């Protein structure tokens, strides 16, 4: 299941009056994050550790506290390996390299908020420059009052079971020969369950039943919230849409193809299924 007990990040928008000495600095560039190599650990740099290498300024966005310390983030144009101690690490490698999956999600949250900040500099109603709202995380237009909150786009992801087999599909956008669960964005006017049914019908042509909630996970690339479900196969033959999904099949737990890592809810769910199957067969 999805573990929520190790919550290290506490979101906040109200900027402390002064930047604390031990505050973290999340510097992102594209799909990379800057990390600091200590003797025995790779971790987020402290602002004080970056002062000689990166311009730290009041424009950095405060996003709350991580592991007890204030967290500030900003985008940099380009991250090079600046010193022996400063490393530019791909976001997808953060968990493996630091052993801290919370840090991967924190970098994602910074990515989500920085993306929202940079795409809402002007009012969508009147075109005036927006300002940060002082009493909540929002942008407000001083001219017409239009208020814009960080957008969160809901999406469903579903593990479909056919007796002891799981449905896994290859999406044409996957870089490697990876197989995962069926996912898609919720349409306006749709319930989550309707979204699950529609996405599965559209992408692989089958009908499902007994849709049950499993858990949720933010997927801030740039702004999704994944809501995970399980469902049972009801009827139909697998027929891929060839638009998003290029291949899909039923797989046994002991013969899985390459699957996503445990940073994603898909990776967690497929392993949950595999572990349950292994327990049952022992
Ligand atoms: Zn406006």
PDB file of C-alpha atoms and ligand atoms in Angstrom:
ATOM      1  CA  UNK A   1       0.000   0.000   0.000  1.00  0.00           C
ATOM      2  CA  UNK A   2       0.952   3.634  -0.158  1.00  0.00           C
ATOM      3  CA  UNK A   3       2.923   4.608   2.920  1.00  0.00           C
ATOM      4  CA  UNK A   4       2.034   7.990   4.339  1.00  0.00           C
ATOM      5  CA  UNK A   5       3.713   7.562   7.716  1.00  0.00           C
ATOM      6  CA  UNK A   6       7.062   9.014   6.675  1.00  0.00           C
ATOM      7  CA  UNK A   7       5.857  12.510   5.928  1.00  0.00           C
ATOM      8  CA  UNK A   8       8.807  14.855   6.138  1.00  0.00           C
ATOM      9  CA  UNK A   9       7.351  17.723   4.098  1.00  0.00           C
ATOM     10  CA  UNK A  10       4.934  20.245   5.604  1.00  0.00           C
ATOM     11  CA  UNK A  11       3.581  22.648   2.963  1.00  0.00           C
ATOM     12  CA  UNK A  12       3.410  26.360   3.842  1.00  0.00           C
ATOM     13  CA  UNK A  13       3.238  29.591   1.864  1.00  0.00           C
ATOM     14  CA  UNK A  14       3.870  32.305   4.476  1.00  0.00           C
ATOM     15  CA  UNK A  15       7.494  33.257   4.036  1.00  0.00           C
ATOM     16  CA  UNK A  16       9.532  33.548   7.261  1.00  0.00           C
ATOM     17  CA  UNK A  17      10.836  37.076   7.879  1.00  0.00           C
ATOM     18  CA  UNK A  18      14.419  36.007   7.454  1.00  0.00           C
ATOM     19  CA  UNK A  19      16.017  33.109   5.622  1.00  0.00           C
ATOM     20  CA  UNK A  20      17.227  30.754   8.363  1.00  0.00           C
ATOM     21  CA  UNK A  21      20.822  29.698   8.395  1.00  0.00           C
ATOM     22  CA  UNK A  22      19.975  26.033   7.890  1.00  0.00           C
ATOM     23  CA  UNK A  23      17.316  26.497   5.196  1.00  0.00           C
ATOM     24  CA  UNK A  24      17.355  24.066   2.259  1.00  0.00           C
ATOM     25  CA  UNK A  25      17.804  25.258  -1.334  1.00  0.00           C
ATOM     26  CA  UNK A  26      16.054  23.336  -4.112  1.00  0.00           C
ATOM     27  CA  UNK A  27      17.601  24.462  -7.378  1.00  0.00           C
ATOM     28  CA  UNK A  28      15.935  22.901 -10.401  1.00  0.00           C
ATOM     29  CA  UNK A  29      16.806  23.032 -14.043  1.00  0.00           C
ATOM     30  CA  UNK A  30      14.723  21.084 -16.520  1.00  0.00           C
ATOM     31  CA  UNK A  31      14.625  17.565 -15.131  1.00  0.00           C
ATOM     32  CA  UNK A  32      17.635  18.019 -12.858  1.00  0.00           C
ATOM     33  CA  UNK A  33      18.101  18.973  -9.222  1.00  0.00           C
ATOM     34  CA  UNK A  34      21.247  20.282  -7.575  1.00  0.00           C
ATOM     35  CA  UNK A  35      22.507  18.085  -4.730  1.00  0.00           C
ATOM     36  CA  UNK A  36      25.311  18.439  -2.209  1.00  0.00           C
ATOM     37  CA  UNK A  37      27.811  15.651  -1.614  1.00  0.00           C
ATOM     38  CA  UNK A  38      28.951  15.308   1.989  1.00  0.00           C
ATOM     39  CA  UNK A  39      31.361  12.673   3.206  1.00  0.00           C
ATOM     40  CA  UNK A  40      28.709   9.980   3.524  1.00  0.00           C
ATOM     41  CA  UNK A  41      25.550  11.395   2.024  1.00  0.00           C
ATOM     42  CA  UNK A  42      24.093  13.088  -1.046  1.00  0.00           C
ATOM     43  CA  UNK A  43      21.429  15.582   0.067  1.00  0.00           C
ATOM     44  CA  UNK A  44      19.779  18.914  -0.726  1.00  0.00           C
ATOM     45  CA  UNK A  45      22.219  21.792  -0.239  1.00  0.00           C
ATOM     46  CA  UNK A  46      21.724  24.349   2.490  1.00  0.00           C
ATOM     47  CA  UNK A  47      21.358  27.913   1.216  1.00  0.00           C
ATOM     48  CA  UNK A  48      24.564  28.877   3.037  1.00  0.00           C
ATOM     49  CA  UNK A  49      26.468  26.152   1.173  1.00  0.00           C
ATOM     50  CA  UNK A  50      25.446  27.570  -2.203  1.00  0.00           C
ATOM     51  CA  UNK A  51      26.204  31.211  -1.644  1.00  0.00           C
ATOM     52  CA  UNK A  52      29.489  31.160  -3.552  1.00  0.00           C
ATOM     53  CA  UNK A  53      28.117  29.183  -6.491  1.00  0.00           C
ATOM     54  CA  UNK A  54      24.561  30.227  -7.203  1.00  0.00           C
ATOM     55  CA  UNK A  55      22.856  33.543  -6.758  1.00  0.00           C
ATOM     56  CA  UNK A  56      20.515  33.179  -3.833  1.00  0.00           C
ATOM     57  CA  UNK A  57      17.988  35.943  -3.711  1.00  0.00           C
ATOM     58  CA  UNK A  58      14.697  37.062  -2.282  1.00  0.00           C
ATOM     59  CA  UNK A  59      12.929  35.752  -5.395  1.00  0.00           C
ATOM     60  CA  UNK A  60      13.353  32.183  -4.208  1.00  0.00           C
ATOM     61  CA  UNK A  61       9.967  30.671  -3.493  1.00  0.00           C
ATOM     62  CA  UNK A  62       9.280  29.471   0.051  1.00  0.00           C
ATOM     63  CA  UNK A  63       7.376  26.165  -0.068  1.00  0.00           C
ATOM     64  CA  UNK A  64       7.293  25.001   3.576  1.00  0.00           C
ATOM     65  CA  UNK A  65       9.516  22.824   5.747  1.00  0.00           C
ATOM     66  CA  UNK A  66      11.347  19.593   5.002  1.00  0.00           C
ATOM     67  CA  UNK A  67      12.789  17.493   7.796  1.00  0.00           C
ATOM     68  CA  UNK A  68      12.305  20.460  10.119  1.00  0.00           C
ATOM     69  CA  UNK A  69      14.073  23.097   8.002  1.00  0.00           C
ATOM     70  CA  UNK A  70      12.655  25.855   5.806  1.00  0.00           C
ATOM     71  CA  UNK A  71      12.685  25.104   2.081  1.00  0.00           C
ATOM     72  CA  UNK A  72      13.233  27.564  -0.757  1.00  0.00           C
ATOM     73  CA  UNK A  73      13.226  26.795  -4.454  1.00  0.00           C
ATOM     74  CA  UNK A  74      14.098  28.381  -7.754  1.00  0.00           C
ATOM     75  CA  UNK A  75      14.747  27.494 -11.366  1.00  0.00           C
ATOM     76  CA  UNK A  76      18.214  27.888 -12.809  1.00  0.00           C
ATOM     77  CA  UNK A  77      18.886  28.097 -16.529  1.00  0.00           C
ATOM     78  CA  UNK A  78      21.537  25.453 -16.565  1.00  0.00           C
ATOM     79  CA  UNK A  79      22.997  23.158 -13.943  1.00  0.00           C
ATOM     80  CA  UNK A  80      26.534  22.090 -14.429  1.00  0.00           C
ATOM     81  CA  UNK A  81      28.596  20.130 -11.992  1.00  0.00           C
ATOM     82  CA  UNK A  82      29.839  23.254 -10.335  1.00  0.00           C
ATOM     83  CA  UNK A  83      32.221  21.865  -7.753  1.00  0.00           C
ATOM     84  CA  UNK A  84      33.249  18.502  -6.392  1.00  0.00           C
ATOM     85  CA  UNK A  85      30.465  18.831  -3.869  1.00  0.00           C
ATOM     86  CA  UNK A  86      27.667  20.125  -6.103  1.00  0.00           C
ATOM     87  CA  UNK A  87      26.110  17.564  -8.420  1.00  0.00           C
ATOM     88  CA  UNK A  88      23.306  17.945 -10.945  1.00  0.00           C
ATOM     89  CA  UNK A  89      21.172  14.806 -10.561  1.00  0.00           C
ATOM     90  CA  UNK A  90      18.301  13.667 -12.799  1.00  0.00           C
ATOM     91  CA  UNK A  91      14.996  13.781 -10.877  1.00  0.00           C
ATOM     92  CA  UNK A  92      14.307  10.122 -11.660  1.00  0.00           C
ATOM     93  CA  UNK A  93      17.642   9.141 -10.032  1.00  0.00           C
ATOM     94  CA  UNK A  94      17.138  11.079  -6.774  1.00  0.00           C
ATOM     95  CA  UNK A  95      15.654   8.219  -4.738  1.00  0.00           C
ATOM     96  CA  UNK A  96      18.290   5.720  -5.876  1.00  0.00           C
ATOM     97  CA  UNK A  97      21.175   8.127  -5.256  1.00  0.00           C
ATOM     98  CA  UNK A  98      20.029   9.579  -1.923  1.00  0.00           C
ATOM     99  CA  UNK A  99      17.917   6.756  -0.488  1.00  0.00           C
ATOM    100  CA  UNK A 100      15.260   9.379   0.245  1.00  0.00           C
ATOM    101  CA  UNK A 101      12.028   8.971  -1.754  1.00  0.00           C
ATOM    102  CA  UNK A 102      10.603  11.987   0.109  1.00  0.00           C
ATOM    103  CA  UNK A 103      13.226  14.124  -1.577  1.00  0.00           C
ATOM    104  CA  UNK A 104      12.032  13.015  -5.029  1.00  0.00           C
ATOM    105  CA  UNK A 105       8.500  14.140  -4.103  1.00  0.00           C
ATOM    106  CA  UNK A 106       9.815  17.392  -2.601  1.00  0.00           C
ATOM    107  CA  UNK A 107      11.684  18.193  -5.817  1.00  0.00           C
ATOM    108  CA  UNK A 108       8.431  17.426  -7.661  1.00  0.00           C
ATOM    109  CA  UNK A 109       6.458  19.780  -5.425  1.00  0.00           C
ATOM    110  CA  UNK A 110       9.004  22.505  -6.109  1.00  0.00           C
ATOM    111  CA  UNK A 111       8.685  21.732  -9.822  1.00  0.00           C
ATOM    112  CA  UNK A 112       4.868  21.981  -9.616  1.00  0.00           C
ATOM    113  CA  UNK A 113       4.889  25.338  -7.789  1.00  0.00           C
ATOM    114  CA  UNK A 114       7.655  26.886  -9.906  1.00  0.00           C
ATOM    115  CA  UNK A 115       5.825  25.808 -13.086  1.00  0.00           C
ATOM    116  CA  UNK A 116       2.587  27.364 -11.774  1.00  0.00           C
ATOM    117  CA  UNK A 117       4.451  30.530 -10.778  1.00  0.00           C
ATOM    118  CA  UNK A 118       6.128  30.974 -14.156  1.00  0.00           C
ATOM    119  CA  UNK A 119       2.962  30.289 -16.185  1.00  0.00           C
ATOM    120  CA  UNK A 120       0.756  32.705 -14.220  1.00  0.00           C
ATOM    121  CA  UNK A 121       2.756  35.927 -14.321  1.00  0.00           C
ATOM    122  CA  UNK A 122      -0.095  37.625 -16.228  1.00  0.00           C
ATOM    123  CA  UNK A 123      -3.843  37.616 -15.673  1.00  0.00           C
ATOM    124  CA  UNK A 124      -5.770  35.295 -18.022  1.00  0.00           C
ATOM    125  CA  UNK A 125      -8.785  37.650 -17.946  1.00  0.00           C
ATOM    126  CA  UNK A 126      -7.295  41.093 -18.575  1.00  0.00           C
ATOM    127  CA  UNK A 127      -3.600  40.533 -19.272  1.00  0.00           C
ATOM    128  CA  UNK A 128      -2.375  42.668 -16.356  1.00  0.00           C
ATOM    129  CA  UNK A 129       0.684  41.552 -14.343  1.00  0.00           C
ATOM    130  CA  UNK A 130      -0.370  39.389 -11.390  1.00  0.00           C
ATOM    131  CA  UNK A 131       0.917  39.648  -7.804  1.00  0.00           C
ATOM    132  CA  UNK A 132       1.352  37.068  -5.040  1.00  0.00           C
ATOM    133  CA  UNK A 133      -1.656  37.023  -2.712  1.00  0.00           C
ATOM    134  CA  UNK A 134      -0.518  37.765   0.820  1.00  0.00           C
ATOM    135  CA  UNK A 135      -2.861  35.480   2.793  1.00  0.00           C
ATOM    136  CA  UNK A 136      -2.741  32.259   0.753  1.00  0.00           C
ATOM    137  CA  UNK A 137      -0.835  30.482  -2.024  1.00  0.00           C
ATOM    138  CA  UNK A 138      -2.416  32.236  -4.990  1.00  0.00           C
ATOM    139  CA  UNK A 139      -1.837  34.899  -7.639  1.00  0.00           C
ATOM    140  CA  UNK A 140      -4.176  37.836  -7.790  1.00  0.00           C
ATOM    141  CA  UNK A 141      -4.707  40.427 -10.517  1.00  0.00           C
ATOM    142  CA  UNK A 142      -4.551  43.943  -8.978  1.00  0.00           C
ATOM    143  CA  UNK A 143      -6.658  45.295 -11.865  1.00  0.00           C
ATOM    144  CA  UNK A 144      -9.632  42.889 -12.120  1.00  0.00           C
ATOM    145  CA  UNK A 145      -9.284  40.762  -8.962  1.00  0.00           C
ATOM    146  CA  UNK A 146      -8.961  37.442 -10.825  1.00  0.00           C
ATOM    147  CA  UNK A 147      -7.385  34.918  -8.428  1.00  0.00           C
ATOM    148  CA  UNK A 148      -5.418  31.880  -9.606  1.00  0.00           C
ATOM    149  CA  UNK A 149      -4.539  28.957  -7.326  1.00  0.00           C
ATOM    150  CA  UNK A 150      -1.932  26.329  -8.160  1.00  0.00           C
ATOM    151  CA  UNK A 151      -3.654  24.006 -10.613  1.00  0.00           C
ATOM    152  CA  UNK A 152      -3.890  20.332  -9.670  1.00  0.00           C
ATOM    153  CA  UNK A 153      -5.010  18.042 -12.499  1.00  0.00           C
ATOM    154  CA  UNK A 154      -6.734  14.856 -11.288  1.00  0.00           C
ATOM    155  CA  UNK A 155      -5.919  11.621 -13.063  1.00  0.00           C
ATOM    156  CA  UNK A 156      -6.810   7.985 -12.407  1.00  0.00           C
ATOM    157  CA  UNK A 157      -4.545   4.966 -12.627  1.00  0.00           C
ATOM    158  CA  UNK A 158      -5.919   1.446 -12.388  1.00  0.00           C
ATOM    159  CA  UNK A 159      -4.606  -2.034 -11.746  1.00  0.00           C
ATOM    160  CA  UNK A 160      -6.988  -4.361 -13.630  1.00  0.00           C
ATOM    161  CA  UNK A 161      -7.013  -8.017 -12.584  1.00  0.00           C
ATOM    162  CA  UNK A 162      -8.208 -11.032 -14.529  1.00  0.00           C
ATOM    163  CA  UNK A 163      -8.151 -13.888 -11.984  1.00  0.00           C
ATOM    164  CA  UNK A 164      -4.463 -14.054 -10.993  1.00  0.00           C
ATOM    165  CA  UNK A 165      -3.192 -11.888 -13.868  1.00  0.00           C
ATOM    166  CA  UNK A 166      -2.648  -8.131 -14.103  1.00  0.00           C
ATOM    167  CA  UNK A 167      -3.119  -5.919 -17.152  1.00  0.00           C
ATOM    168  CA  UNK A 168       0.051  -4.071 -18.149  1.00  0.00           C
ATOM    169  CA  UNK A 169       0.455  -1.782 -21.124  1.00  0.00           C
ATOM    170  CA  UNK A 170       3.232  -0.059 -23.021  1.00  0.00           C
ATOM    171  CA  UNK A 171       2.627   3.619 -23.706  1.00  0.00           C
ATOM    172  CA  UNK A 172       4.289   5.070 -26.795  1.00  0.00           C
ATOM    173  CA  UNK A 173       5.742   7.881 -24.649  1.00  0.00           C
ATOM    174  CA  UNK A 174       7.654   5.489 -22.392  1.00  0.00           C
ATOM    175  CA  UNK A 175      11.347   5.824 -23.084  1.00  0.00           C
ATOM    176  CA  UNK A 176      12.306   2.232 -22.465  1.00  0.00           C
ATOM    177  CA  UNK A 177      10.488  -1.052 -22.930  1.00  0.00           C
ATOM    178  CA  UNK A 178       8.481  -0.330 -19.801  1.00  0.00           C
ATOM    179  CA  UNK A 179       5.011  -1.719 -19.022  1.00  0.00           C
ATOM    180  CA  UNK A 180       2.636  -0.030 -16.600  1.00  0.00           C
ATOM    181  CA  UNK A 181      -1.006   0.481 -15.588  1.00  0.00           C
ATOM    182  CA  UNK A 182      -3.723   2.326 -17.526  1.00  0.00           C
ATOM    183  CA  UNK A 183      -3.902   5.985 -16.559  1.00  0.00           C
ATOM    184  CA  UNK A 184      -5.590   9.135 -17.795  1.00  0.00           C
ATOM    185  CA  UNK A 185      -6.911  12.557 -16.886  1.00  0.00           C
ATOM    186  CA  UNK A 186     -10.375  13.067 -15.444  1.00  0.00           C
ATOM    187  CA  UNK A 187     -12.691  14.910 -17.862  1.00  0.00           C
ATOM    188  CA  UNK A 188     -14.944  17.754 -16.671  1.00  0.00           C
ATOM    189  CA  UNK A 189     -18.293  16.312 -15.566  1.00  0.00           C
ATOM    190  CA  UNK A 190     -16.901  12.855 -14.889  1.00  0.00           C
ATOM    191  CA  UNK A 191     -16.647  10.858 -11.646  1.00  0.00           C
ATOM    192  CA  UNK A 192     -13.395   9.084 -10.846  1.00  0.00           C
ATOM    193  CA  UNK A 193     -15.050   5.705 -11.459  1.00  0.00           C
ATOM    194  CA  UNK A 194     -16.354   6.851 -14.856  1.00  0.00           C
ATOM    195  CA  UNK A 195     -12.862   8.028 -15.716  1.00  0.00           C
ATOM    196  CA  UNK A 196     -11.434   4.593 -14.821  1.00  0.00           C
ATOM    197  CA  UNK A 197     -14.028   2.831 -17.006  1.00  0.00           C
ATOM    198  CA  UNK A 198     -13.597   5.218 -19.942  1.00  0.00           C
ATOM    199  CA  UNK A 199      -9.792   5.229 -19.985  1.00  0.00           C
ATOM    200  CA  UNK A 200      -9.660   1.419 -19.924  1.00  0.00           C
ATOM    201  CA  UNK A 201     -12.340   1.120 -22.599  1.00  0.00           C
ATOM    202  CA  UNK A 202     -10.647   3.711 -24.846  1.00  0.00           C
ATOM    203  CA  UNK A 203      -7.082   2.516 -24.453  1.00  0.00           C
ATOM    204  CA  UNK A 204      -7.410  -1.273 -24.365  1.00  0.00           C
ATOM    205  CA  UNK A 205     -11.052  -1.958 -25.333  1.00  0.00           C
ATOM    206  CA  UNK A 206     -12.208  -3.943 -22.272  1.00  0.00           C
ATOM    207  CA  UNK A 207     -14.950  -3.460 -19.670  1.00  0.00           C
ATOM    208  CA  UNK A 208     -14.167  -3.556 -15.933  1.00  0.00           C
ATOM    209  CA  UNK A 209     -16.198  -3.941 -12.728  1.00  0.00           C
ATOM    210  CA  UNK A 210     -15.737  -3.693  -8.932  1.00  0.00           C
ATOM    211  CA  UNK A 211     -13.687  -0.490  -9.060  1.00  0.00           C
ATOM    212  CA  UNK A 212     -12.116   0.147  -5.647  1.00  0.00           C
ATOM    213  CA  UNK A 213     -10.020   3.013  -4.325  1.00  0.00           C
ATOM    214  CA  UNK A 214      -6.408   2.083  -3.556  1.00  0.00           C
ATOM    215  CA  UNK A 215      -4.599   5.325  -2.692  1.00  0.00           C
ATOM    216  CA  UNK A 216      -3.286   8.569  -4.128  1.00  0.00           C
ATOM    217  CA  UNK A 217      -0.035  10.241  -5.001  1.00  0.00           C
ATOM    218  CA  UNK A 218       0.894  13.677  -6.304  1.00  0.00           C
ATOM    219  CA  UNK A 219       2.629  13.475  -9.678  1.00  0.00           C
ATOM    220  CA  UNK A 220       3.867  17.036 -10.039  1.00  0.00           C
ATOM    221  CA  UNK A 221       5.285  16.801 -13.580  1.00  0.00           C
ATOM    222  CA  UNK A 222       3.899  19.333 -13.936  1.00  0.00           C
ATOM    223  CA  UNK A 223       0.690  19.232 -11.901  1.00  0.00           C
ATOM    224  CA  UNK A 224      -1.159  15.885 -11.628  1.00  0.00           C
ATOM    225  CA  UNK A 225      -2.682  14.111  -8.669  1.00  0.00           C
ATOM    226  CA  UNK A 226      -2.878  10.381  -9.389  1.00  0.00           C
ATOM    227  CA  UNK A 227      -5.800   8.545  -7.824  1.00  0.00           C
ATOM    228  CA  UNK A 228      -5.175   4.823  -7.869  1.00  0.00           C
ATOM    229  CA  UNK A 229      -7.831   2.115  -8.169  1.00  0.00           C
ATOM    230  CA  UNK A 230      -8.110  -1.619  -8.556  1.00  0.00           C
ATOM    231  CA  UNK A 231     -10.719  -3.187 -10.866  1.00  0.00           C
ATOM    232  CA  UNK A 232     -11.734  -6.608 -12.146  1.00  0.00           C
ATOM    233  CA  UNK A 233     -11.995  -7.617 -15.769  1.00  0.00           C
ATOM    234  CA  UNK A 234     -15.611  -8.034 -16.857  1.00  0.00           C
ATOM    235  CA  UNK A 235     -15.699  -8.535 -20.638  1.00  0.00           C
ATOM    236  CA  UNK A 236     -14.127  -7.833 -24.021  1.00  0.00           C
ATOM    237  CA  UNK A 237     -10.889  -8.572 -25.853  1.00  0.00           C
ATOM    238  CA  UNK A 238      -7.750  -6.480 -25.410  1.00  0.00           C
ATOM    239  CA  UNK A 239      -7.523  -4.139 -28.358  1.00  0.00           C
ATOM    240  CA  UNK A 240      -4.992  -1.307 -27.985  1.00  0.00           C
ATOM    241  CA  UNK A 241      -5.831   2.151 -29.294  1.00  0.00           C
ATOM    242  CA  UNK A 242      -2.413   2.425 -31.041  1.00  0.00           C
ATOM    243  CA  UNK A 243      -2.568   6.114 -30.196  1.00  0.00           C
ATOM    244  CA  UNK A 244      -1.343   6.143 -26.607  1.00  0.00           C
ATOM    245  CA  UNK A 245      -1.025   2.413 -25.956  1.00  0.00           C
ATOM    246  CA  UNK A 246       0.920   0.344 -28.444  1.00  0.00           C
ATOM    247  CA  UNK A 247       0.880  -3.014 -26.619  1.00  0.00           C
ATOM    248  CA  UNK A 248      -1.038  -4.532 -23.682  1.00  0.00           C
ATOM    249  CA  UNK A 249      -1.377  -8.003 -22.177  1.00  0.00           C
ATOM    250  CA  UNK A 250      -2.279  -9.990 -19.068  1.00  0.00           C
ATOM    251  CA  UNK A 251       0.789 -10.855 -16.994  1.00  0.00           C
ATOM    252  CA  UNK A 252       1.426 -13.341 -14.208  1.00  0.00           C
ATOM    253  CA  UNK A 253       3.190 -12.107 -11.058  1.00  0.00           C
ATOM    254  CA  UNK A 254       6.092 -14.477 -11.702  1.00  0.00           C
ATOM    255  CA  UNK A 255       6.613 -13.279 -15.264  1.00  0.00           C
ATOM    256  CA  UNK A 256       6.406  -9.478 -15.203  1.00  0.00           C
ATOM    257  CA  UNK A 257       7.987  -7.278 -17.890  1.00  0.00           C
ATOM    258  CA  UNK A 258      10.082  -4.210 -16.988  1.00  0.00           C
ATOM    259  CA  UNK A 259       7.930  -2.073 -14.622  1.00  0.00           C
ATOM    260  CA  UNK A 260       8.231   1.492 -13.245  1.00  0.00           C
ATOM    261  CA  UNK A 261      10.301   2.072 -10.097  1.00  0.00           C
ATOM    262  CA  UNK A 262       8.759   2.633  -6.669  1.00  0.00           C
ATOM    263  CA  UNK A 263       8.729   6.440  -6.976  1.00  0.00           C
ATOM    264  CA  UNK A 264       5.489   6.107  -8.923  1.00  0.00           C
ATOM    265  CA  UNK A 265       2.174   4.792  -7.659  1.00  0.00           C
ATOM    266  CA  UNK A 266       2.149   2.387 -10.631  1.00  0.00           C
ATOM    267  CA  UNK A 267       5.453   0.874  -9.505  1.00  0.00           C
ATOM    268  CA  UNK A 268       4.122   0.538  -5.953  1.00  0.00           C
ATOM    269  CA  UNK A 269       0.850  -1.079  -7.040  1.00  0.00           C
ATOM    270  CA  UNK A 270       2.406  -3.614  -9.398  1.00  0.00           C
ATOM    271  CA  UNK A 271       4.828  -4.680  -6.622  1.00  0.00           C
ATOM    272  CA  UNK A 272       1.913  -4.866  -4.155  1.00  0.00           C
ATOM    273  CA  UNK A 273       0.164  -7.269  -6.546  1.00  0.00           C
ATOM    274  CA  UNK A 274       3.350  -9.318  -7.023  1.00  0.00           C
ATOM    275  CA  UNK A 275       3.963  -9.551  -3.250  1.00  0.00           C
ATOM    276  CA  UNK A 276       0.366 -10.591  -2.572  1.00  0.00           C
ATOM    277  CA  UNK A 277       0.595 -13.270  -5.238  1.00  0.00           C
ATOM    278  CA  UNK A 278       3.877 -14.552  -3.818  1.00  0.00           C
ATOM    279  CA  UNK A 279       2.381 -14.686  -0.302  1.00  0.00           C
ATOM    280  CA  UNK A 280      -0.603 -16.639  -1.592  1.00  0.00           C
ATOM    281  CA  UNK A 281       1.526 -19.170  -3.421  1.00  0.00           C
ATOM    282  CA  UNK A 282       3.803 -19.772  -0.409  1.00  0.00           C
TER     283      UNK A 282
HETATM  284 ZN1  LIG B   1      -7.007  40.768 -14.493  1.00  0.00          ZN
END
